CSV table of C-alpha atoms and ligand atoms in Angstrom, one decimal:
chain,number,residue,atom,x,y,z
A,1,MET,CA,111.9,86.3,41.4
A,2,SER,CA,113.2,88.3,44.5
A,3,PRO,CA,112.6,86.7,47.9
A,4,ASP,CA,110.5,89.8,48.8
A,5,ALA,CA,108.1,89.4,45.8
A,6,GLY,CA,104.5,89.6,46.8
A,7,GLN,CA,105.3,90.9,50.3
A,8,GLU,CA,104.6,94.4,51.6
A,9,PRO,CA,107.7,96.6,51.5
A,10,ARG,CA,108.9,97.2,55.1
A,11,PRO,CA,108.6,100.9,56.2
A,12,THR,CA,112.0,102.5,56.7
A,13,ALA,CA,113.4,105.7,58.1
A,14,PRO,CA,117.2,105.2,57.6
A,15,ARG,CA,118.5,108.4,59.3
A,16,LEU,CA,116.2,108.1,62.3
A,17,THR,CA,116.9,104.4,62.9
A,18,ALA,CA,120.6,104.9,62.4
A,19,ALA,CA,120.5,107.6,65.0
A,20,ALA,CA,118.7,105.3,67.4
A,21,LEU,CA,121.4,102.7,67.1
A,22,ASP,CA,124.3,105.2,67.1
A,23,GLU,CA,126.8,105.0,70.0
A,24,ASP,CA,127.5,108.8,69.9
A,25,VAL,CA,123.8,109.5,70.1
A,26,ALA,CA,123.5,107.0,73.0
A,27,ARG,CA,126.4,108.8,74.8
A,28,SER,CA,124.9,112.3,74.5
A,29,ASP,CA,121.1,111.9,74.7
A,30,PRO,CA,119.1,109.4,72.8
A,31,HIS,CA,115.7,110.6,74.0
A,32,PRO,CA,114.9,113.2,71.3
A,33,THR,CA,115.6,110.5,68.7
A,34,TYR,CA,113.2,108.1,70.5
A,35,ALA,CA,110.5,110.8,70.7
A,36,ARG,CA,110.8,111.2,66.9
A,37,LEU,CA,110.6,107.4,66.4
A,38,ARG,CA,107.5,107.2,68.5
A,39,ASP,CA,105.9,110.0,66.5
A,40,GLU,CA,107.0,109.3,63.0
A,41,ALA,CA,108.0,105.7,62.7
A,42,PRO,CA,106.8,103.6,65.7
A,43,VAL,CA,107.4,100.2,64.1
A,44,VAL,CA,110.2,100.7,61.5
A,45,TRP,CA,112.8,98.5,59.7
A,46,HIS,CA,116.5,99.2,60.0
A,47,GLU,CA,118.5,97.7,57.1
A,48,ASP,CA,121.8,97.0,58.8
A,49,PRO,CA,121.5,94.8,60.7
A,50,GLY,CA,118.0,93.9,59.4
A,51,ILE,CA,115.9,94.6,62.5
A,52,TRP,CA,112.5,96.2,63.5
A,53,LEU,CA,112.7,99.1,66.0
A,54,VAL,CA,109.7,99.3,68.3
A,55,SER,CA,109.4,102.4,70.3
A,56,ARG,CA,105.9,103.0,71.7
A,57,TYR,CA,104.9,101.6,75.1
A,58,ASP,CA,101.9,99.6,73.9
A,59,ASP,CA,103.8,98.0,71.1
A,60,VAL,CA,106.8,97.1,73.2
A,61,LEU,CA,104.5,95.6,75.8
A,62,ALA,CA,102.7,93.6,73.0
A,63,VAL,CA,106.1,92.1,71.9
A,64,ASN,CA,107.3,91.5,75.4
A,65,ARG,CA,104.2,89.6,76.6
A,66,ASP,CA,104.0,87.3,73.6
A,67,THR,CA,106.7,84.7,74.0
A,68,ARG,CA,105.0,82.4,71.5
A,69,ARG,CA,105.3,84.8,68.5
A,70,PHE,CA,108.3,86.7,69.7
A,71,SER,CA,111.0,84.3,70.7
A,72,SER,CA,114.2,84.7,72.7
A,73,THR,CA,116.0,81.8,71.1
A,74,GLY,CA,117.4,83.9,68.2
A,75,GLY,CA,119.4,86.0,70.7
A,76,VAL,CA,118.6,89.0,72.8
A,77,ILE,CA,121.0,91.6,71.5
A,78,PRO,CA,121.5,92.6,67.8
A,79,ILE,CA,125.1,91.3,67.6
A,80,GLU,CA,123.5,87.8,68.0
A,81,ILE,CA,121.6,88.1,64.8
A,82,GLY,CA,122.4,85.1,62.6
A,83,ILE,CA,124.2,83.1,65.3
A,84,ASP,CA,123.1,79.5,65.6
A,85,TYR,CA,123.8,78.3,69.1
A,86,PRO,CA,124.2,74.5,69.6
A,87,SER,CA,122.5,75.0,72.9
A,88,PRO,CA,121.0,78.1,74.6
A,89,PRO,CA,123.9,80.1,76.2
A,90,THR,CA,121.6,81.5,79.0
A,91,MET,CA,118.1,81.2,80.4
A,92,MET,CA,117.4,84.5,78.6
A,93,HIS,CA,117.8,82.7,75.3
A,94,THR,CA,115.0,80.2,76.0
A,95,ASP,CA,111.2,80.2,75.6
A,96,PRO,CA,108.6,78.5,77.7
A,97,PRO,CA,108.4,75.6,78.5
A,98,GLU,CA,112.2,75.1,78.6
A,99,HIS,CA,112.5,78.6,80.1
A,100,THR,CA,109.9,77.8,82.8
A,101,ARG,CA,112.0,74.9,84.0
A,102,LEU,CA,115.2,77.0,84.4
A,103,ARG,CA,113.4,80.0,85.7
A,104,ARG,CA,111.7,77.9,88.5
A,105,ALA,CA,115.1,76.7,89.7
A,106,VAL,CA,116.7,80.2,89.6
A,107,ALA,CA,113.7,81.8,91.3
A,108,ARG,CA,114.3,79.6,94.3
A,109,GLY,CA,117.6,81.3,94.7
A,110,PHE,CA,115.9,84.7,94.7
A,111,ARG,CA,113.0,83.8,97.1
A,112,PRO,CA,111.9,86.6,99.4
A,113,SER,CA,113.3,84.9,102.5
A,114,ARG,CA,116.8,84.7,100.9
A,115,ILE,CA,116.7,88.4,99.7
A,116,ALA,CA,115.5,89.4,103.2
A,117,SER,CA,118.3,87.5,104.8
A,118,LEU,CA,120.8,89.6,102.8
A,119,GLU,CA,119.3,92.9,103.9
A,120,GLN,CA,121.3,93.5,107.0
A,121,ARG,CA,124.6,92.7,105.2
A,122,ILE,CA,123.6,95.0,102.3
A,123,ARG,CA,122.7,97.8,104.8
A,124,GLY,CA,126.2,97.4,106.3
A,125,HIS,CA,127.9,97.7,103.0
A,126,VAL,CA,125.7,100.7,102.1
A,127,ASP,CA,126.5,102.4,105.4
A,128,SER,CA,130.2,102.1,105.0
A,129,LEU,CA,130.2,103.3,101.4
A,130,VAL,CA,127.9,106.2,102.0
A,131,GLY,CA,129.6,107.0,105.3
A,132,ALA,CA,132.9,107.6,103.4
A,133,ILE,CA,131.3,110.4,101.4
A,134,ALA,CA,132.5,113.7,102.9
A,135,PRO,CA,129.9,116.6,102.9
A,136,GLY,CA,130.9,119.4,100.6
A,137,GLU,CA,133.6,117.4,98.8
A,138,PRO,CA,133.2,116.2,95.2
A,139,PHE,CA,132.9,112.5,94.7
A,140,ASP,CA,132.3,110.2,91.8
A,141,ALA,CA,129.0,108.3,92.4
A,142,LEU,CA,130.3,105.4,90.4
A,143,GLU,CA,133.5,104.8,92.4
A,144,ALA,CA,131.9,105.8,95.7
A,145,VAL,CA,128.8,103.6,95.6
A,146,ALA,CA,127.4,102.5,92.3
A,147,ALA,CA,130.3,100.2,91.2
A,148,PRO,CA,131.3,98.6,94.5
A,149,LEU,CA,127.8,97.9,95.9
A,150,PRO,CA,126.2,95.6,93.2
A,151,ILE,CA,129.2,93.4,92.8
A,152,THR,CA,129.7,93.0,96.5
A,153,VAL,CA,126.0,92.1,96.9
A,154,ILE,CA,126.2,89.5,94.1
A,155,CYS,CA,129.2,88.0,95.8
A,156,GLU,CA,127.0,87.7,99.0
A,157,LEU,CA,124.2,86.1,97.0
A,158,LEU,CA,126.6,83.6,95.4
A,159,ASP,CA,128.5,83.1,98.6
A,160,LEU,CA,131.8,84.2,97.0
A,161,PRO,CA,134.3,86.3,99.0
A,162,SER,CA,132.9,89.9,98.8
A,163,ALA,CA,136.2,91.5,100.0
A,164,ASP,CA,137.6,90.8,96.6
A,165,TRP,CA,135.0,92.8,94.7
A,166,GLU,CA,137.5,94.8,92.6
A,167,SER,CA,138.8,91.8,90.8
A,168,MET,CA,135.3,90.3,90.5
A,169,ARG,CA,134.1,93.6,89.0
A,170,ARG,CA,136.9,93.5,86.4
A,171,ALA,CA,136.3,89.9,85.6
A,172,SER,CA,132.5,90.4,85.3
A,173,ASP,CA,133.0,93.5,83.1
A,174,ALA,CA,135.3,91.6,80.8
A,175,VAL,CA,132.6,89.0,80.0
A,176,ILE,CA,130.7,91.7,78.0
A,177,PRO,CA,132.1,91.8,74.5
A,178,GLY,CA,133.3,95.4,73.7
A,179,ALA,CA,132.8,96.7,77.2
A,180,GLY,CA,135.7,98.1,79.3
A,181,ASP,CA,139.2,99.0,78.5
A,182,PHE,CA,140.7,95.5,78.1
A,183,ASP,CA,143.0,94.4,75.4
A,184,GLU,CA,141.8,91.1,73.9
A,185,ASP,CA,144.5,89.0,75.7
A,186,GLU,CA,143.6,90.5,79.0
A,187,ARG,CA,139.9,89.9,78.4
A,188,ALA,CA,140.5,86.3,77.4
A,189,GLY,CA,142.7,85.7,80.6
A,190,LEU,CA,140.0,87.3,82.9
A,191,ASN,CA,137.3,85.2,81.2
A,192,ALA,CA,139.3,82.0,81.7
A,193,GLN,CA,139.9,82.8,85.4
A,194,LEU,CA,136.3,83.7,86.0
A,195,GLU,CA,135.1,80.5,84.3
A,196,GLU,CA,137.4,78.4,86.4
A,197,LEU,CA,136.2,80.1,89.6
A,198,LEU,CA,132.5,79.8,88.8
A,199,ARG,CA,132.8,76.2,87.5
A,200,ALA,CA,134.4,75.2,90.8
A,201,HIS,CA,131.7,77.2,92.7
A,202,ALA,CA,128.9,75.6,90.6
A,203,ARG,CA,130.2,72.1,91.7
A,204,ASP,CA,130.4,72.7,95.4
A,205,GLY,CA,129.8,76.4,96.3
A,206,GLY,CA,127.0,77.6,98.6
A,207,GLY,CA,124.4,80.4,98.1
A,208,LEU,CA,122.6,80.4,94.8
A,209,ALA,CA,124.7,77.5,93.4
A,210,ALA,CA,123.5,75.3,96.2
A,211,ASP,CA,119.9,76.3,95.6
A,212,LEU,CA,120.3,75.4,91.9
A,213,ARG,CA,121.8,72.0,92.6
A,214,GLU,CA,119.0,71.2,95.0
A,215,ALA,CA,116.5,72.2,92.3
A,216,GLY,CA,118.1,69.5,90.1
A,217,MET,CA,120.3,71.6,87.8
A,218,ASP,CA,123.5,69.7,86.7
A,219,ALA,CA,127.0,71.3,87.0
A,220,GLU,CA,126.9,72.8,83.5
A,221,GLU,CA,123.5,74.4,83.9
A,222,THR,CA,124.4,75.7,87.4
A,223,TYR,CA,127.6,77.2,86.0
A,224,ILE,CA,125.7,79.0,83.2
A,225,LEU,CA,123.1,80.3,85.5
A,226,VAL,CA,125.5,81.5,88.1
A,227,ASN,CA,127.6,83.2,85.5
A,228,GLN,CA,124.5,84.9,84.0
A,229,VAL,CA,123.4,86.2,87.4
A,230,LEU,CA,126.8,87.7,88.0
A,231,VAL,CA,126.8,89.5,84.7
A,232,ALA,CA,123.1,90.5,84.6
A,233,GLY,CA,123.0,91.9,88.1
A,234,ASN,CA,126.2,93.9,88.1
A,235,GLU,CA,126.3,96.5,85.4
A,236,THR,CA,122.6,97.0,85.4
A,237,THR,CA,122.3,97.9,89.1
A,238,ARG,CA,125.5,100.0,88.9
A,239,ASN,CA,124.0,102.2,86.2
A,240,LEU,CA,120.6,102.4,88.0
A,241,LEU,CA,122.5,103.8,91.0
A,242,ALA,CA,124.8,106.1,89.0
A,243,GLY,CA,122.0,107.3,86.6
A,244,GLY,CA,119.5,107.6,89.4
A,245,LEU,CA,121.8,109.8,91.6
A,246,SER,CA,122.6,111.8,88.5
A,247,ALA,CA,118.9,112.3,87.9
A,248,PHE,CA,118.4,113.5,91.5
A,249,ALA,CA,121.3,116.0,91.1
A,250,GLY,CA,119.4,117.4,88.1
A,251,ALA,CA,116.2,117.7,90.2
A,252,PRO,CA,117.2,119.2,93.6
A,253,ASP,CA,113.5,119.7,94.6
A,254,GLN,CA,112.9,116.0,94.2
A,255,TRP,CA,115.8,115.2,96.5
A,256,ARG,CA,114.5,117.5,99.1
A,257,ARG,CA,111.0,115.9,98.9
A,258,VAL,CA,112.6,112.5,99.7
A,259,VAL,CA,114.7,114.0,102.5
A,260,GLU,CA,111.6,115.5,104.1
A,261,ASP,CA,109.5,112.3,103.5
A,262,PRO,CA,111.5,109.0,103.6
A,263,GLY,CA,108.2,107.3,102.8
A,264,LEU,CA,108.7,108.4,99.2
A,265,VAL,CA,111.8,106.1,98.8
A,266,PRO,CA,110.1,103.1,97.2
A,267,GLY,CA,108.3,105.2,94.6
A,268,ALA,CA,111.5,107.2,94.0
A,269,VAL,CA,113.3,103.9,93.2
A,270,GLU,CA,110.6,103.1,90.6
A,271,GLU,CA,111.1,106.5,89.1
A,272,MET,CA,114.9,106.0,89.0
A,273,LEU,CA,114.2,102.8,87.1
A,274,ARG,CA,111.8,104.4,84.6
A,275,PHE,CA,113.9,107.5,84.1
A,276,THR,CA,117.3,105.7,83.7
A,277,THR,CA,116.1,102.4,82.1
A,278,PRO,CA,119.5,100.7,82.5
A,279,VAL,CA,118.8,98.0,79.9
A,280,VAL,CA,117.9,100.2,76.9
A,281,SER,CA,116.6,97.5,74.6
A,282,PHE,CA,116.5,93.7,74.0
A,283,MET,CA,115.7,91.7,70.9
A,284,ARG,CA,113.2,89.0,70.0
A,285,THR,CA,112.7,87.0,66.7
A,286,THR,CA,109.3,86.4,65.2
A,287,THR,CA,108.2,82.8,64.9
A,288,THR,CA,105.5,83.6,62.4
A,289,ASP,CA,104.2,86.5,60.2
A,290,VAL,CA,102.8,89.1,62.7
A,291,ASP,CA,100.8,92.3,62.4
A,292,LEU,CA,102.2,94.8,64.9
A,293,ALA,CA,100.4,98.2,65.1
A,294,GLY,CA,99.3,97.7,61.5
A,295,VAL,CA,102.8,96.9,60.2
A,296,ALA,CA,103.5,93.5,58.6
A,297,LEU,CA,106.4,91.7,60.3
A,298,ARG,CA,107.7,88.5,58.6
A,299,ARG,CA,108.5,85.2,60.1
A,300,GLY,CA,112.2,85.2,61.3
A,301,ASP,CA,112.4,89.0,61.6
A,302,PRO,CA,114.5,90.3,64.5
A,303,VAL,CA,112.6,92.9,66.7
A,304,LEU,CA,114.1,95.4,69.1
A,305,MET,CA,112.0,96.4,72.1
A,306,LEU,CA,113.2,99.9,73.0
A,307,TRP,CA,112.4,99.8,76.7
A,308,ALA,CA,114.1,103.2,77.2
A,309,SER,CA,111.8,104.8,74.7
A,310,ALA,CA,108.6,103.0,76.0
A,311,ASN,CA,109.5,104.4,79.5
A,312,ARG,CA,109.3,108.0,78.2
A,313,ASP,CA,106.2,107.5,76.1
A,314,PRO,CA,103.7,110.3,76.8
A,315,GLY,CA,100.9,108.0,75.7
A,316,GLU,CA,101.6,106.0,78.9
A,317,PHE,CA,103.3,108.5,81.3
A,318,GLY,CA,101.7,111.8,80.2
A,319,ASP,CA,103.1,115.1,79.1
A,320,ASP,CA,105.7,115.1,81.9
A,321,ALA,CA,107.2,111.7,80.8
A,322,ASP,CA,110.6,113.4,80.4
A,323,THR,CA,110.5,114.8,83.9
A,324,PHE,CA,111.9,113.0,87.0
A,325,VAL,CA,109.0,112.9,89.5
A,326,VAL,CA,109.6,110.8,92.7
A,327,ASP,CA,105.9,110.1,93.4
A,328,ARG,CA,104.8,109.4,89.9
A,329,HIS,CA,101.6,107.4,89.9
A,330,PRO,CA,100.8,105.1,88.1
A,331,ASN,CA,104.3,104.1,87.1
A,332,HIS,CA,104.1,100.8,85.2
A,333,HIS,CA,107.6,101.1,83.7
A,334,LEU,CA,109.2,98.3,81.7
A,335,ALA,CA,112.8,98.7,83.1
A,336,PHE,CA,112.8,95.1,84.3
A,337,GLY,CA,111.1,93.9,81.1
A,338,PHE,CA,107.7,92.2,81.3
A,339,GLY,CA,106.2,88.7,81.5
A,340,ALA,CA,108.1,85.4,81.4
A,341,HIS,CA,111.6,87.0,81.4
A,342,PHE,CA,110.7,89.7,83.9
A,343,CYS,CA,114.0,90.4,85.8
A,344,VAL,CA,114.5,87.7,88.4
A,345,GLY,CA,116.8,90.0,90.4
A,346,ALA,CA,114.3,92.9,90.5
A,347,ALA,CA,113.7,92.6,94.3
A,348,LEU,CA,117.4,92.7,94.9
A,349,ALA,CA,118.0,95.7,92.7
A,350,ARG,CA,115.1,97.5,94.3
A,351,LEU,CA,116.4,96.7,97.8
A,352,GLU,CA,119.9,98.0,97.0
A,353,ALA,CA,118.6,101.2,95.4
A,354,GLY,CA,116.2,101.8,98.3
A,355,LEU,CA,118.9,101.3,100.9
A,356,VAL,CA,121.3,103.7,99.1
A,357,LEU,CA,118.6,106.4,98.7
A,358,GLU,CA,117.6,106.0,102.3
A,359,ALA,CA,121.2,106.2,103.6
A,360,MET,CA,122.0,109.2,101.4
A,361,THR,CA,118.9,111.2,102.0
A,362,SER,CA,119.1,110.7,105.8
A,363,ARG,CA,122.7,112.1,105.8
A,364,PHE,CA,122.6,114.8,103.1
A,365,GLY,CA,119.9,117.5,102.7
A,366,GLY,CA,121.2,118.4,99.2
A,367,LEU,CA,122.8,116.7,96.2
A,368,GLU,CA,124.3,118.6,93.3
A,369,GLU,CA,126.4,118.0,90.2
A,370,ALA,CA,130.1,118.7,90.6
A,371,GLY,CA,130.6,118.5,86.8
A,372,PRO,CA,128.9,117.0,83.8
A,373,PRO,CA,128.2,113.2,84.0
A,374,ARG,CA,129.9,111.1,81.3
A,375,ARG,CA,127.8,108.4,79.8
A,376,SER,CA,129.2,105.3,78.0
A,377,PRO,CA,128.6,104.8,74.2
A,378,SER,CA,126.3,101.8,74.4
A,379,THR,CA,123.0,101.3,72.8
A,380,VAL,CA,122.2,98.2,75.0
A,381,ILE,CA,123.1,99.4,78.5
A,382,ALA,CA,122.5,103.0,79.6
A,383,GLY,CA,125.9,103.2,81.2
A,384,TYR,CA,127.9,105.8,83.0
A,385,GLU,CA,131.7,106.3,83.2
A,386,HIS,CA,131.8,109.2,85.6
A,387,VAL,CA,129.2,111.0,87.7
A,388,PRO,CA,130.8,113.8,89.7
A,389,LEU,CA,128.5,114.9,92.5
A,390,VAL,CA,128.7,116.9,95.8
A,391,ALA,CA,126.5,116.3,98.8
A,392,HIS,CA,125.9,118.5,101.8
B,1,HEM,C1,118.6,97.8,88.0
B,1,HEM,C2,118.9,96.6,87.8
B,1,HEM,C3,118.4,95.7,86.8
B,1,HEM,C4,117.8,95.9,85.6
B,1,HEM,C5,117.4,97.2,85.0
B,1,HEM,C6,117.5,94.6,85.0
B,1,HEM,C7,116.9,94.4,83.8
B,1,HEM,C8,116.5,93.2,83.3
B,1,HEM,C9,115.6,93.0,82.2
B,1,HEM,C10,115.1,94.1,81.3
B,1,HEM,C11,115.5,91.7,82.0
B,1,HEM,C12,114.6,91.0,80.9
B,1,HEM,C13,115.4,90.3,79.8
B,1,HEM,C14,114.5,89.8,78.7
B,1,HEM,O1,113.3,90.1,78.7
B,1,HEM,O2,115.0,89.1,77.8
B,1,HEM,C15,116.2,91.0,83.0
B,1,HEM,C16,116.3,89.7,83.2
B,1,HEM,C17,117.2,89.1,84.1
B,1,HEM,N1,117.8,89.7,85.1
B,1,HEM,FE1,117.8,91.6,85.5
B,1,HEM,N2,118.0,93.6,85.8
B,1,HEM,C18,118.6,94.2,86.9
B,1,HEM,C19,119.2,93.6,88.0
B,1,HEM,C20,119.4,92.3,88.1
B,1,HEM,C21,120.0,91.6,89.2
B,1,HEM,C22,120.5,92.3,90.5
B,1,HEM,C23,120.1,90.3,88.9
B,1,HEM,C24,120.7,89.2,89.7
B,1,HEM,C25,121.5,89.3,90.7
B,1,HEM,C26,119.5,90.1,87.6
B,1,HEM,C27,119.4,88.9,86.9
B,1,HEM,C28,118.6,88.8,85.8
B,1,HEM,C29,118.4,87.5,85.2
B,1,HEM,C30,119.0,86.1,85.6
B,1,HEM,C31,117.5,87.7,84.1
B,1,HEM,C32,116.9,86.6,83.1
B,1,HEM,C33,115.5,86.3,83.5
B,1,HEM,C34,114.8,85.4,82.5
B,1,HEM,O3,115.3,85.2,81.4
B,1,HEM,O4,113.8,84.8,82.9
B,1,HEM,N3,119.1,91.3,87.1
B,1,HEM,N4,116.8,92.0,83.8
């Protein structure tokens, strides 16, 4: 008897699900594919790897809020399917109550007073980066602001030397398998160097590491959490800034509105988050048989929450869900996830994006494309390789 005997067949839409996970589609524009998924196959099985794709806002939210039936311990990205970790590699790979213990310790390092204490220094970094952009001359948003700022800020948070951000950026990029232009020896060398630096830092460094030790984390846990913060906060914020500025260049009227009314900055940052959704999708694994929107999921099934699709769902955001609107209200986007694992660095990312937008709109009345942006071919991170702009 087949293992599927007596079970409902899983709904499939092979071409559509293949497109949603295709790196070439991700690089050009995945949103038409997400729209079709939401309309035609909102909860659908993709055979290779075996995983459910969930694309509507309400269904993504239902998965995201239910850590009991949708677990993070089976991995958070599809390449982890089938891996059996001897112990969770990061806080993201745990469920409550283990997650709650780690999260409480990390949250201390991101308490409002600590983030506020970084504000002046971040403002200084933003001013010098934005101040170097010459009016009327094309620049690459990535190299000018989006890449240097987040890694510099994380070095500040961790109390590591921020002047060395270029080498920290390379080291942090090399941690992500498949990302960057590294050959495997170089990647291994950078990983080893970073591990040595962060292990030493976890033992006796200041900043977040000191907070974690005070909260009772041992050296290994502190190392893992510091490493995770470095990786989780770097590429995400970079792509929020790059993608957000690119979105503004495509909507000059929205830029002018913020120039004329700086009070729109906080709402505009939320719209940058919704519109770009830097983390496209993360995975959960069912701990039991579950009915999701009338579809039968089986125990042990991997489930992909397509945050990037949920954030363009007209069912939640209305008919203009594909339009960039700086004062969208309400704007309950899921770019930082939802519930127990809600991004612990959200306040820091919002602060950075707000300061960049404030500095740029106060200097430049207009922002335009100086060429087509080039996106990276990833179905996990909505990345950018090149965002040529001109400000005046
Ligand atoms: C625009 C920037 C950012 C975006 C879009 C983003 C997105 C996310 C998302 C979607 C999650 C949820 C993961 C899940 O549900 O499994 C998450 C968690 C997390 N983020 Fe961020 N993030 C950003 C910036 C940052 C920054 C600046 C930091 C730290 C400096 C950071 C550190 C973390 C950590 C440690 C977690 C794990 C939280 C947990 O498992 O409880 N993120 N982030």
